[in-house]
Amino acid sequence: QVQLVQSGAEVKKPGASVKVSCKASGYTFTSYGISWVRQAPGQGLEWMGWISAYNGNTNYAQKLQGRVTMTTDTSTSTAYMELRSLRSDDTAVYYCARDRWELLPMDYWGQGTLVTVSS
Amino acid sequence: QSALTQPRSVSGSPGQSVTISCTGTSSDVGGYNYVSWYQQHPGKAPKLMIYDVSKRPSGVPDRFSGSKSGNTASLTISGLQAEDEADYYCCSYAGSYRVFGGGTKLTVL
């Protein structure tokens, strides 16, 4: 069965960076991409970006351009999302989701990773 | 990349039908037949309920249906059940990015 297992909760200081991992299993990793979505406490879902696990192509949300980098390691079927220059309003649950872009949107989701940014 | 517009809340009694709207622009909802809907219960990850405007993934009850007219997509839930109480989000493909709606809280009275 398809599973996406994310890394554990993180606490970071303003200005620091965080890197969240998402290990996929149960399907051919390189046949899909991974989207990252975040949800601030009590707020809605915000799409952050997408990476193709086939060729590493990326699409990022305009507001995060320059602060976010998404990568994949096909040898371990793991996707990573790094967010730099953290601010308090980056405090959120971060989700990864399997995403075949035009062919099929986010159909399986990870369990979420809480990132808290606090001094 | 502005968020799609959804009503903050809707409600209905068990057995009734409710419809949630999702309004975008010709650059997102109106420009592609790639609108999806997600259900999220408190503390849980979102679940895909509808994709490509009106297609249901395997396992999603046929009480859930989707449609689109112009720049507005809609999710209709018929035969409301208590377990349908959740937050619902629309999401549209927009070429080089995706955009979510602000979310709608469905209350089953």
Coordinates of C-alpha atoms in Angstrom, one line a residue:
Chain A
Q1 CA 0.0 0.0 0.0
V2 CA 1.1 3.5 -0.7
Q3 CA 2.7 5.2 2.3
L4 CA 4.4 8.5 2.9
V5 CA 6.2 8.8 6.2
Q6 CA 7.5 12.1 7.3
S7 CA 10.3 13.1 9.7
G8 CA 9.5 14.3 13.2
A9 CA 8.6 17.6 14.7
E10 CA 11.1 20.4 14.7
V11 CA 11.6 23.6 16.8
K12 CA 13.7 26.3 15.1
K13 CA 14.8 29.9 15.9
P14 CA 13.9 32.7 13.6
G15 CA 16.5 32.9 10.7
A16 CA 17.3 29.3 10.9
S17 CA 16.6 26.6 8.3
V18 CA 14.6 23.4 8.4
K19 CA 14.7 20.3 6.3
V20 CA 11.7 17.9 6.3
S21 CA 11.9 14.4 4.8
C22 CA 9.1 12.3 3.2
K23 CA 9.9 8.6 2.6
A24 CA 7.7 6.9 0.0
S25 CA 6.8 3.3 -0.3
G26 CA 4.3 1.0 -2.1
Y27 CA 4.6 2.6 -5.5
T28 CA 7.2 3.4 -8.2
F29 CA 8.7 6.6 -6.8
T30 CA 10.0 8.0 -10.1
S31 CA 6.6 7.7 -11.7
Y32 CA 5.1 10.5 -9.6
G33 CA 6.0 13.8 -8.1
I34 CA 5.7 15.1 -4.6
S35 CA 3.9 18.3 -3.6
W36 CA 4.5 20.0 -0.3
V37 CA 1.5 21.7 1.5
R38 CA 1.5 23.6 4.8
Q39 CA -1.1 24.5 7.3
A40 CA -0.6 27.2 9.9
P41 CA -2.4 26.7 13.2
G42 CA -6.2 27.1 12.7
Q43 CA -5.7 28.1 9.1
G44 CA -6.2 26.6 5.6
L45 CA -4.0 24.7 3.3
E46 CA -1.2 26.4 1.3
W47 CA 0.5 24.8 -1.6
M48 CA 4.2 25.3 -1.4
G49 CA 5.6 23.6 -4.5
W50 CA 6.1 20.4 -6.4
I51 CA 9.0 18.3 -7.6
S52 CA 9.1 15.6 -10.2
A53 CA 10.8 12.5 -8.8
Y54 CA 11.5 11.5 -12.4
N55 CA 13.7 14.4 -13.4
G56 CA 13.9 16.8 -10.5
N57 CA 11.9 19.5 -12.2
T58 CA 10.3 21.9 -9.7
N59 CA 7.5 24.4 -9.5
Y60 CA 7.4 26.7 -6.4
A61 CA 4.8 29.0 -5.1
Q62 CA 5.7 32.5 -5.9
K63 CA 5.7 33.7 -2.3
L64 CA 8.3 31.1 -1.3
Q65 CA 10.6 31.5 -4.3
G66 CA 14.2 31.9 -3.0
R67 CA 13.5 30.5 0.4
V68 CA 12.4 27.0 -0.4
T69 CA 14.3 24.1 -2.1
M70 CA 12.7 20.7 -2.9
T71 CA 14.9 17.7 -3.7
T72 CA 14.5 13.9 -4.1
D73 CA 16.8 10.9 -3.5
T74 CA 15.6 8.2 -5.8
S75 CA 18.0 5.7 -4.2
T76 CA 15.9 5.8 -1.0
S77 CA 12.6 7.0 -2.5
T78 CA 12.7 10.1 -0.2
A79 CA 11.7 13.7 -0.9
Y80 CA 13.0 16.7 1.0
M81 CA 11.8 20.2 1.6
E82 CA 14.2 22.8 2.9
L83 CA 12.9 26.2 4.1
R84 CA 15.4 28.9 4.9
S85 CA 15.3 32.2 6.8
L86 CA 12.5 31.0 9.0
R87 CA 10.0 33.5 10.5
S88 CA 7.3 33.0 13.1
D89 CA 4.6 32.8 10.4
D90 CA 6.3 29.7 9.0
T91 CA 5.1 27.8 12.1
A92 CA 2.8 25.2 10.6
V93 CA 2.2 21.5 9.9
Y94 CA 4.0 20.6 6.7
Y95 CA 2.6 17.8 4.5
C96 CA 4.0 15.9 1.6
A97 CA 1.7 14.4 -0.9
R98 CA 2.1 12.2 -3.9
D99 CA 1.2 14.3 -7.0
R100 CA 1.3 13.3 -10.6
W101 CA 0.8 17.0 -11.6
E102 CA -1.6 17.1 -14.6
L103 CA -2.4 13.4 -14.6
L104 CA -3.5 13.0 -11.0
P105 CA -3.4 15.5 -8.1
M106 CA -2.4 14.9 -4.5
D107 CA -3.9 11.5 -3.8
Y108 CA -1.8 10.1 -0.9
W109 CA -0.6 12.3 2.0
G110 CA 2.1 12.0 4.7
Q111 CA 1.1 12.3 8.3
G112 CA 2.4 15.9 8.6
T113 CA 5.4 17.4 10.4
L114 CA 5.0 20.3 12.9
V115 CA 7.6 23.0 12.5
T116 CA 7.6 25.6 15.2
V117 CA 9.6 28.8 14.8
S118 CA 10.1 30.5 18.1
S119 CA 12.8 32.5 19.8
Chain B
Q1 CA -1.4 33.3 -7.1
S2 CA -4.5 34.3 -5.0
A3 CA -6.4 31.8 -3.0
L4 CA -9.7 30.5 -4.5
T5 CA -12.9 31.8 -2.7
Q6 CA -15.0 29.4 -0.7
P7 CA -17.8 30.1 1.8
R8 CA -16.5 29.9 5.4
S9 CA -19.2 27.5 6.5
V10 CA -22.2 25.5 5.4
S11 CA -24.5 23.3 7.3
G12 CA -27.2 20.7 6.7
S13 CA -29.2 18.0 8.5
P14 CA -28.6 14.3 8.1
G15 CA -30.0 13.0 4.8
Q16 CA -30.0 16.5 3.2
S17 CA -27.7 17.8 0.4
V18 CA -25.2 20.6 0.6
T19 CA -23.2 22.3 -2.1
I20 CA -19.9 24.1 -1.5
S21 CA -18.7 26.6 -4.1
C22 CA -15.2 27.5 -5.1
T23 CA -14.6 30.6 -7.2
G24 CA -11.4 31.4 -9.1
T25 CA -10.4 33.0 -12.3
S26 CA -9.9 32.1 -15.9
S27 CA -6.2 31.5 -15.0
D28 CA -7.0 28.6 -12.7
V29 CA -10.6 27.1 -12.2
G30 CA -11.9 28.5 -15.5
G31 CA -8.9 27.6 -17.5
Y32 CA -8.5 23.9 -16.7
N33 CA -10.6 20.9 -15.9
Y34 CA -8.2 20.1 -13.0
V35 CA -10.2 21.0 -9.9
S36 CA -9.9 18.7 -6.9
W37 CA -11.6 18.6 -3.5
Y38 CA -10.1 17.5 -0.2
Q39 CA -11.8 16.6 3.1
Q40 CA -9.9 17.2 6.3
H41 CA -11.0 16.0 9.8
P42 CA -9.4 17.8 12.8
G43 CA -5.9 16.7 13.4
K44 CA -5.8 14.6 10.2
A45 CA -4.2 14.8 6.8
P46 CA -6.4 15.9 3.9
K47 CA -8.1 13.2 1.8
L48 CA -8.7 13.4 -1.9
M49 CA -12.5 13.3 -2.6
I50 CA -12.8 14.6 -6.2
Y51 CA -10.3 15.2 -9.0
D52 CA -10.5 16.5 -12.5
V53 CA -13.7 18.4 -11.5
S54 CA -16.0 15.4 -11.2
K55 CA -14.0 12.1 -10.9
R56 CA -14.1 10.1 -7.7
P57 CA -11.1 8.1 -6.5
S58 CA -11.7 4.5 -5.6
G59 CA -13.4 4.2 -2.2
V60 CA -15.1 7.6 -2.2
P61 CA -18.8 7.3 -1.8
D62 CA -20.9 8.4 -4.8
R63 CA -22.7 10.8 -2.4
F64 CA -19.8 13.1 -3.3
S65 CA -20.0 14.8 -6.7
G66 CA -18.3 17.7 -8.4
S67 CA -19.1 20.1 -11.2
K68 CA -17.8 23.3 -12.8
S69 CA -19.3 26.3 -14.6
G70 CA -17.0 29.0 -15.8
N71 CA -14.7 30.1 -13.0
T72 CA -16.7 28.4 -10.3
A73 CA -16.5 24.8 -9.2
S74 CA -18.8 23.1 -6.8
L75 CA -18.8 20.1 -4.5
T76 CA -22.2 18.5 -3.7
I77 CA -22.6 16.1 -0.8
S78 CA -26.0 14.3 -0.9
G79 CA -27.5 12.1 1.9
L80 CA -25.4 13.9 4.5
Q81 CA -24.0 11.7 7.3
A82 CA -22.5 12.7 10.6
E83 CA -19.0 11.6 9.5
D84 CA -19.1 14.1 6.6
E85 CA -18.6 16.9 9.2
A86 CA -15.2 18.2 8.3
D87 CA -13.3 21.0 6.5
Y88 CA -13.4 20.9 2.7
Y89 CA -10.8 22.5 0.4
C90 CA -10.9 23.0 -3.3
C91 CA -7.7 23.1 -5.3
S92 CA -7.0 24.1 -8.8
Y93 CA -4.2 23.5 -11.2
A94 CA -3.0 26.7 -12.8
G95 CA -0.2 25.7 -15.2
S96 CA 2.9 26.2 -13.2
Y97 CA 1.4 26.1 -9.7
R98 CA -1.6 24.8 -7.7
V99 CA -3.8 27.0 -5.5
F100 CA -6.2 26.1 -2.7
G101 CA -9.4 27.7 -1.6
G102 CA -9.6 29.1 1.9
G103 CA -11.7 26.1 3.2
T104 CA -15.3 25.5 4.2
K105 CA -16.4 24.1 7.5
L106 CA -19.3 21.7 7.0
T107 CA -21.5 21.2 10.1
V108 CA -24.0 18.3 10.1
L109 CA -26.8 19.5 12.4

